[in-house]
mmCIF file of C-alpha atoms in Angstrom:
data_model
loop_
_atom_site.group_PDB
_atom_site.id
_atom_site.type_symbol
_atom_site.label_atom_id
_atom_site.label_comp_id
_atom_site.label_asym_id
_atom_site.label_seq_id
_atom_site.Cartn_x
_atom_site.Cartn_y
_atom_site.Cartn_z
ATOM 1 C CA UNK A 1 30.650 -93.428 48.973
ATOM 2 C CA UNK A 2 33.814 -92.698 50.873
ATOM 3 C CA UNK A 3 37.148 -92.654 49.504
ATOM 4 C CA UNK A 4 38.258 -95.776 51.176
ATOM 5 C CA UNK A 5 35.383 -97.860 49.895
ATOM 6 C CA UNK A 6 35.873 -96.116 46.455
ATOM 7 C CA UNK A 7 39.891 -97.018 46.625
ATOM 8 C CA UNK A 8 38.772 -100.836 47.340
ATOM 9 C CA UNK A 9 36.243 -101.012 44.943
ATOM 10 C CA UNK A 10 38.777 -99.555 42.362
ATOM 11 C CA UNK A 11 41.330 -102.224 43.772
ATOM 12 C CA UNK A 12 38.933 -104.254 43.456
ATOM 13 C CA UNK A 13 38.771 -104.441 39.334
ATOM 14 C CA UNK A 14 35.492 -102.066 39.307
ATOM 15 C CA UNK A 15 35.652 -99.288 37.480
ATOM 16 C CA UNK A 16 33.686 -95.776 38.168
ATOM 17 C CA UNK A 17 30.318 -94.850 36.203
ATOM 18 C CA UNK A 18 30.654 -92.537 33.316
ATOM 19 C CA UNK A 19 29.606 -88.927 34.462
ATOM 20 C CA UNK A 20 26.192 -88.048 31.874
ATOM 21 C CA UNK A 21 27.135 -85.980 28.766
ATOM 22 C CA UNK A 22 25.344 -82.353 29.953
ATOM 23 C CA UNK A 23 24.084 -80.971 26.507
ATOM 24 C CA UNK A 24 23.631 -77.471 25.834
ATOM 25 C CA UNK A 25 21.145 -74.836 27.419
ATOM 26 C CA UNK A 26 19.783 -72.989 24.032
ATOM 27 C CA UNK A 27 18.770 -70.320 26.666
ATOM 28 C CA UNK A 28 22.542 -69.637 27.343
ATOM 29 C CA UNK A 29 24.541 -67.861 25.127
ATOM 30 C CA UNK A 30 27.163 -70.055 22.996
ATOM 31 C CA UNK A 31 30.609 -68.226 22.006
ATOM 32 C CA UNK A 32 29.253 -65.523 19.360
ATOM 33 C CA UNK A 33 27.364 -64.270 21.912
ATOM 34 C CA UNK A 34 24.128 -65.275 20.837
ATOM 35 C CA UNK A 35 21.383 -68.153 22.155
ATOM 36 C CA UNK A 36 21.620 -71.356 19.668
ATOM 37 C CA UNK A 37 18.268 -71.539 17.695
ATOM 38 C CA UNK A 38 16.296 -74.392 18.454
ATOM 39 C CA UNK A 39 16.728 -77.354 15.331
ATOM 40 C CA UNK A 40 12.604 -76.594 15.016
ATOM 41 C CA UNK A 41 13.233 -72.763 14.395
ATOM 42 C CA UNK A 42 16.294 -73.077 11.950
ATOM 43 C CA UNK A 43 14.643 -75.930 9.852
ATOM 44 C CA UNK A 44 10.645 -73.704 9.290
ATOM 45 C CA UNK A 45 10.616 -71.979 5.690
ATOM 46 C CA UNK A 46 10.380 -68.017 6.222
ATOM 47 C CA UNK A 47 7.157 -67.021 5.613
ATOM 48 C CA UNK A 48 6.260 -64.985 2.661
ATOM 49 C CA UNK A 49 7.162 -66.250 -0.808
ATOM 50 C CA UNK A 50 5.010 -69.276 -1.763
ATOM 51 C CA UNK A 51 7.352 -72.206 -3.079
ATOM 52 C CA UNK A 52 7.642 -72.444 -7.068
ATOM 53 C CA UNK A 53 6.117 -75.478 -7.934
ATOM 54 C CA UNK A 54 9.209 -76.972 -9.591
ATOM 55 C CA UNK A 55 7.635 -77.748 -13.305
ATOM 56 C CA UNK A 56 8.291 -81.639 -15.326
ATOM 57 C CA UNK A 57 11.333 -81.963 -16.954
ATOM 58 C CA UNK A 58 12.826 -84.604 -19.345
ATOM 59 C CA UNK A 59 11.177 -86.602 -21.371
ATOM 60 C CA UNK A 60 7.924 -85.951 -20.280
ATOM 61 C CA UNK A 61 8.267 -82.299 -20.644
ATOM 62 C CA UNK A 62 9.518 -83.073 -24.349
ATOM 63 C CA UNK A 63 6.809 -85.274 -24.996
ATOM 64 C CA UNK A 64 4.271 -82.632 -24.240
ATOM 65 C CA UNK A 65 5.821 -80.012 -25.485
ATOM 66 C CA UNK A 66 6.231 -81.430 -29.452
ATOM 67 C CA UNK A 67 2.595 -83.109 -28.989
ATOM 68 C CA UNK A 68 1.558 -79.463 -28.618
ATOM 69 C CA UNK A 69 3.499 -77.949 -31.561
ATOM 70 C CA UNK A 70 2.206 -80.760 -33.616
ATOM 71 C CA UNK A 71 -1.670 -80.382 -32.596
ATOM 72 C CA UNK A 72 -0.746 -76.211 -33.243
ATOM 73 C CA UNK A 73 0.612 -77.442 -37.086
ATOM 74 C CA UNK A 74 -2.460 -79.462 -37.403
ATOM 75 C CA UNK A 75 -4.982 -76.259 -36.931
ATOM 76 C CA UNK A 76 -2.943 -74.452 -38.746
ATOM 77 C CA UNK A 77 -2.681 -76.526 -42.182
ATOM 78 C CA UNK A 78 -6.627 -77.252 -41.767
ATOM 79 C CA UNK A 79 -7.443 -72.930 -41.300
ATOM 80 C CA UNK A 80 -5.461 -73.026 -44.281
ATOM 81 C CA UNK A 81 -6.495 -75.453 -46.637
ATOM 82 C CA UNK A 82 -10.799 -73.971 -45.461
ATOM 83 C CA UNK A 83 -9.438 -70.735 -46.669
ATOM 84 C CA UNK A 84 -7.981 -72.091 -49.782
ATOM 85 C CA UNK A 85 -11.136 -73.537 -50.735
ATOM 86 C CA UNK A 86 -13.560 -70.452 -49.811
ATOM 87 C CA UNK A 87 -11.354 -68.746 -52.278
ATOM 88 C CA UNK A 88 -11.336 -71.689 -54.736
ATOM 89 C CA UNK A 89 -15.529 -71.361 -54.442
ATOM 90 C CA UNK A 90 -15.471 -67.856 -54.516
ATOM 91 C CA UNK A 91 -12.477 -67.274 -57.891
ATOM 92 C CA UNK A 92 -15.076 -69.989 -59.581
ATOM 93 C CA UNK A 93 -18.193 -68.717 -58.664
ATOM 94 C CA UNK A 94 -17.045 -65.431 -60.317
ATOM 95 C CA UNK A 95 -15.643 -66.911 -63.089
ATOM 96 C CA UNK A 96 -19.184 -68.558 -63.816
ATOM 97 C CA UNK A 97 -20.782 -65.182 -63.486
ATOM 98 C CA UNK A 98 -18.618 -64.047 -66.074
ATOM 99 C CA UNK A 99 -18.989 -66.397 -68.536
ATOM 100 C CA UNK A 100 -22.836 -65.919 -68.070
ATOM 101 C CA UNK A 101 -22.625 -62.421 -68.913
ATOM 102 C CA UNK A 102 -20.140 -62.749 -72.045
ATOM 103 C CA UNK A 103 -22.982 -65.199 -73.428
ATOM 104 C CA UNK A 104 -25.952 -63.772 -72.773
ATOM 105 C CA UNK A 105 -24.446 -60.357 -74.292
ATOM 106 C CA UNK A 106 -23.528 -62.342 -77.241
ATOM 107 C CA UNK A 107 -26.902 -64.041 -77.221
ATOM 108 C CA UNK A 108 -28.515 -60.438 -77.612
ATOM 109 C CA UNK A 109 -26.808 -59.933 -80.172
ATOM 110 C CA UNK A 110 -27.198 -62.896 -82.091
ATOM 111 C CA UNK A 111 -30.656 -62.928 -81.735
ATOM 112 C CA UNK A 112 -31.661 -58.944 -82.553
ATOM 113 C CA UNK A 113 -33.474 -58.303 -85.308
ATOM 114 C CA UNK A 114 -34.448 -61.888 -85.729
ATOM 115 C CA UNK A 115 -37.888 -61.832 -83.920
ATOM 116 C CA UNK A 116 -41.032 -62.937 -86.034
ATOM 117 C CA UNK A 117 -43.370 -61.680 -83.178
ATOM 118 C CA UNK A 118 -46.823 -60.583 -84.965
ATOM 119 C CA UNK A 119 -48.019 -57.093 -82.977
ATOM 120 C CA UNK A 120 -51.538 -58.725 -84.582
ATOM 121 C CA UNK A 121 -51.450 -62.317 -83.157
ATOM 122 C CA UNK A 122 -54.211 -63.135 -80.845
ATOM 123 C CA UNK A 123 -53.368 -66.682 -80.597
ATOM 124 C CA UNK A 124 -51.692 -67.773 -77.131
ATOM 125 C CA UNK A 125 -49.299 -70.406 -76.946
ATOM 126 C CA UNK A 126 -48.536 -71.699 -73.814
ATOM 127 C CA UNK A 127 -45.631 -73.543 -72.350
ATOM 128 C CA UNK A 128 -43.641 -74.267 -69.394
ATOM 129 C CA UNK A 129 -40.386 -72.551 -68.625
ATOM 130 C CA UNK A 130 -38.590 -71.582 -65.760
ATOM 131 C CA UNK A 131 -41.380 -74.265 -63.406
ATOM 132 C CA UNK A 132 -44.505 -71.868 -64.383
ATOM 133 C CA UNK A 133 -46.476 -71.694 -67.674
ATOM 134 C CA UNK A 134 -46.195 -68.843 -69.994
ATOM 135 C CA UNK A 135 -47.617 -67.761 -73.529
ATOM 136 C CA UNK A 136 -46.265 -65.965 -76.666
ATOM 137 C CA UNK A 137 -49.069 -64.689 -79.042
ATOM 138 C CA UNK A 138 -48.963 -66.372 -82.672
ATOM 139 C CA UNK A 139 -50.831 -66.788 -85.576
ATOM 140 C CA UNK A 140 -52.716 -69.889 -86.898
ATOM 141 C CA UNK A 141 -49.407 -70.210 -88.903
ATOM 142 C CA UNK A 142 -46.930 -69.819 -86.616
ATOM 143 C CA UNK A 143 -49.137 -72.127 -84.344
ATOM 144 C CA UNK A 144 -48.947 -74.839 -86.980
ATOM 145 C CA UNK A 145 -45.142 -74.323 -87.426
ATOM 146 C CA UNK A 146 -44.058 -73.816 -83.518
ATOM 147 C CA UNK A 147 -45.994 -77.347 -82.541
ATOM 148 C CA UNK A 148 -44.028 -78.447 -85.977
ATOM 149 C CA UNK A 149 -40.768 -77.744 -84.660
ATOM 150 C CA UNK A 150 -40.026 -75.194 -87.064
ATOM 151 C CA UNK A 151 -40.097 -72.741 -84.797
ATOM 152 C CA UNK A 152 -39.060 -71.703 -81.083
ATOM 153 C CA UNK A 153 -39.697 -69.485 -78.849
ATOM 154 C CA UNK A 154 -36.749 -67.409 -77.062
ATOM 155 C CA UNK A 155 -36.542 -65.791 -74.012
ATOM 156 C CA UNK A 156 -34.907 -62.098 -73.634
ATOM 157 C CA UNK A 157 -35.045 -60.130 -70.991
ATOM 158 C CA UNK A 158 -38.751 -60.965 -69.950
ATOM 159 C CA UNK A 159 -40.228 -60.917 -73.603
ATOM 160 C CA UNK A 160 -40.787 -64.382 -75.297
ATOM 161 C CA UNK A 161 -40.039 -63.889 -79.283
ATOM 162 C CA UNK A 162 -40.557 -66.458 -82.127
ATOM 163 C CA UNK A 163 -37.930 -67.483 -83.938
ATOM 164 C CA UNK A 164 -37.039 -70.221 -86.757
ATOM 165 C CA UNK A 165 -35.273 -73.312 -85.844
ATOM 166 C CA UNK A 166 -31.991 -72.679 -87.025
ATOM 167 C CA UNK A 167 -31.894 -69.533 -84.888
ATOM 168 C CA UNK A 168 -33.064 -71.460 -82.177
ATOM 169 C CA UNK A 169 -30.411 -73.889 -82.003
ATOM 170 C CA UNK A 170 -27.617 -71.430 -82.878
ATOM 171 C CA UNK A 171 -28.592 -69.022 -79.659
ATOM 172 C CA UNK A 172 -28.750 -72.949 -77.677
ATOM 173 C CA UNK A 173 -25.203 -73.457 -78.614
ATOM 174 C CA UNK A 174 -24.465 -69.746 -77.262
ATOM 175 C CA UNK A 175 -26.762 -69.353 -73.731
ATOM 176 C CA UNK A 176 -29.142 -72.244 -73.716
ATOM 177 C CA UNK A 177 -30.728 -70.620 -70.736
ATOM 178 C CA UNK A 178 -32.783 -68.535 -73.492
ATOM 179 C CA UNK A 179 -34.066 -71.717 -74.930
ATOM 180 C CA UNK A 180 -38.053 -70.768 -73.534
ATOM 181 C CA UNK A 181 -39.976 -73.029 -76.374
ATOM 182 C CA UNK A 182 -38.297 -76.069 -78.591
ATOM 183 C CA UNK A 183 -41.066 -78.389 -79.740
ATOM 184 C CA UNK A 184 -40.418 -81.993 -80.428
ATOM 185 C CA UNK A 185 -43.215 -82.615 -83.274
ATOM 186 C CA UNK A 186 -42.876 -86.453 -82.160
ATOM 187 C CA UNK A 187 -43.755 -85.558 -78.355
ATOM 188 C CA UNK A 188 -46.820 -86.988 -76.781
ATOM 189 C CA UNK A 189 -49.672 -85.008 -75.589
ATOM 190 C CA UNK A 190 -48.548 -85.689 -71.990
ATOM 191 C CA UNK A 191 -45.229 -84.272 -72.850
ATOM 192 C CA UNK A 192 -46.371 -81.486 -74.083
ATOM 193 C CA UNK A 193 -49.871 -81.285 -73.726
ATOM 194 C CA UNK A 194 -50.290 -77.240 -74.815
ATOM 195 C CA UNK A 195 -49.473 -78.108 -78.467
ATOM 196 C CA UNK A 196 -53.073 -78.834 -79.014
ATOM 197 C CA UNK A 197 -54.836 -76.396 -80.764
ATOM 198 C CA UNK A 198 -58.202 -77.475 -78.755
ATOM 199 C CA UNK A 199 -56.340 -77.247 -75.600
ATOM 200 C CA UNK A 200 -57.958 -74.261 -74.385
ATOM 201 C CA UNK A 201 -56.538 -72.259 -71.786
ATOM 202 C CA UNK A 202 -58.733 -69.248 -71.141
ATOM 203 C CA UNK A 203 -56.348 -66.154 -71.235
ATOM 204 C CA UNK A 204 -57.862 -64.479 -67.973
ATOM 205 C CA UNK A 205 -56.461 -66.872 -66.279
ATOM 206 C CA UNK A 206 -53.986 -65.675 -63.692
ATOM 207 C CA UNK A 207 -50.640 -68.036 -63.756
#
């Protein structure tokens, strides 16, 4: 366009187009000297360190944390209280034991020198004690009294010894686990069916 259609244009009213707004070459160096990076380039993470994954906090973090410390409280009062009572079992199962041993010693003692075992007897009496059946050797006498209930039979350190009733129930009242033999004279047959005298049992009989 010339400059004498431009001035009559411009006379005219019109008014000239806007030049375009050039924007930077990155290629060219800005005023430090250096190329502008590209917006790409400045905004990429550097590569090496992996991001932290930022953890929950708040709330939520609270609530998880104290649900924790409670379940942690909970294992910990239950170990305790389990060892409390294998302790409990154990102090008692001792103290059992003990009490055991202080009565059977004072059951031996009670009973010694109170045996009215015949070395002579040839007559077995049989019972059950202890879920098998056993014998003591009496005499037609002491046969008559033991199914009488004046006398018992006591147990002692494997040996089965004849004693009177009121021996009997005094080494009950102090270890009744001796008790081998106390005959009711008003049981039955079927409760105690060896207090027969006919009730034969032969004595090779292996028990």
């Amino acid at each position: 366009m010339s400059d004498s259609i431009r001035d009559q244009l411009l006379g005219m009213g019109f008014k000239p187009a806007p030049k375009p707004e050039r924007k930077p070459d990155p290629r060219k160096p800005g005023p430090g000297g250096r190329g502008q990076r590209p917006a790409a380039a400045t905004a990429t993470a550097k590569p090496g360190k992996p991001r932290a994954e930022r953890l929950p906090s708040g709330p939520a973090r609270a609530g998880r944390s104290q649900e924790d410390i409670d379940l942690a409280k909970a294992y910990a009062i239950r170990a305790q209280k389990e060892k409390d009572e294998r302790l409990a079992a154990e102090a008692a199962k001792q103290e059992a034991a003990r009490l055991r041993r202080e009565a059977k010693a004072k059951f031996d003692a009670f009973i010694a020198g109170k045996s009215l075992n015949v070395e002579s007897a040839e007559i077995a009496r049989h019972f059950e004690y202890g879920g098998k059946i056993k014998r003591v050797y009496v005499t037609a006498e002491q046969l008559k009294a033991l199914n009488a209930g004046q006398l018992g039979v006591l147990q002692q350190n494997g040996r089965y010894l004849v004693v009177t009733a009121d021996v009997l129930a005094e080494a009950e009242a102090i270890f009744p686990q001796g008790v081998a033999l106390k005959v009711d004279p008003n049981a039955t047959a079927q409760e105690d069916p060896y207090a027969d005298p006919q009730y034969q049992i032969p004595d090779d009989l292996v028990w």
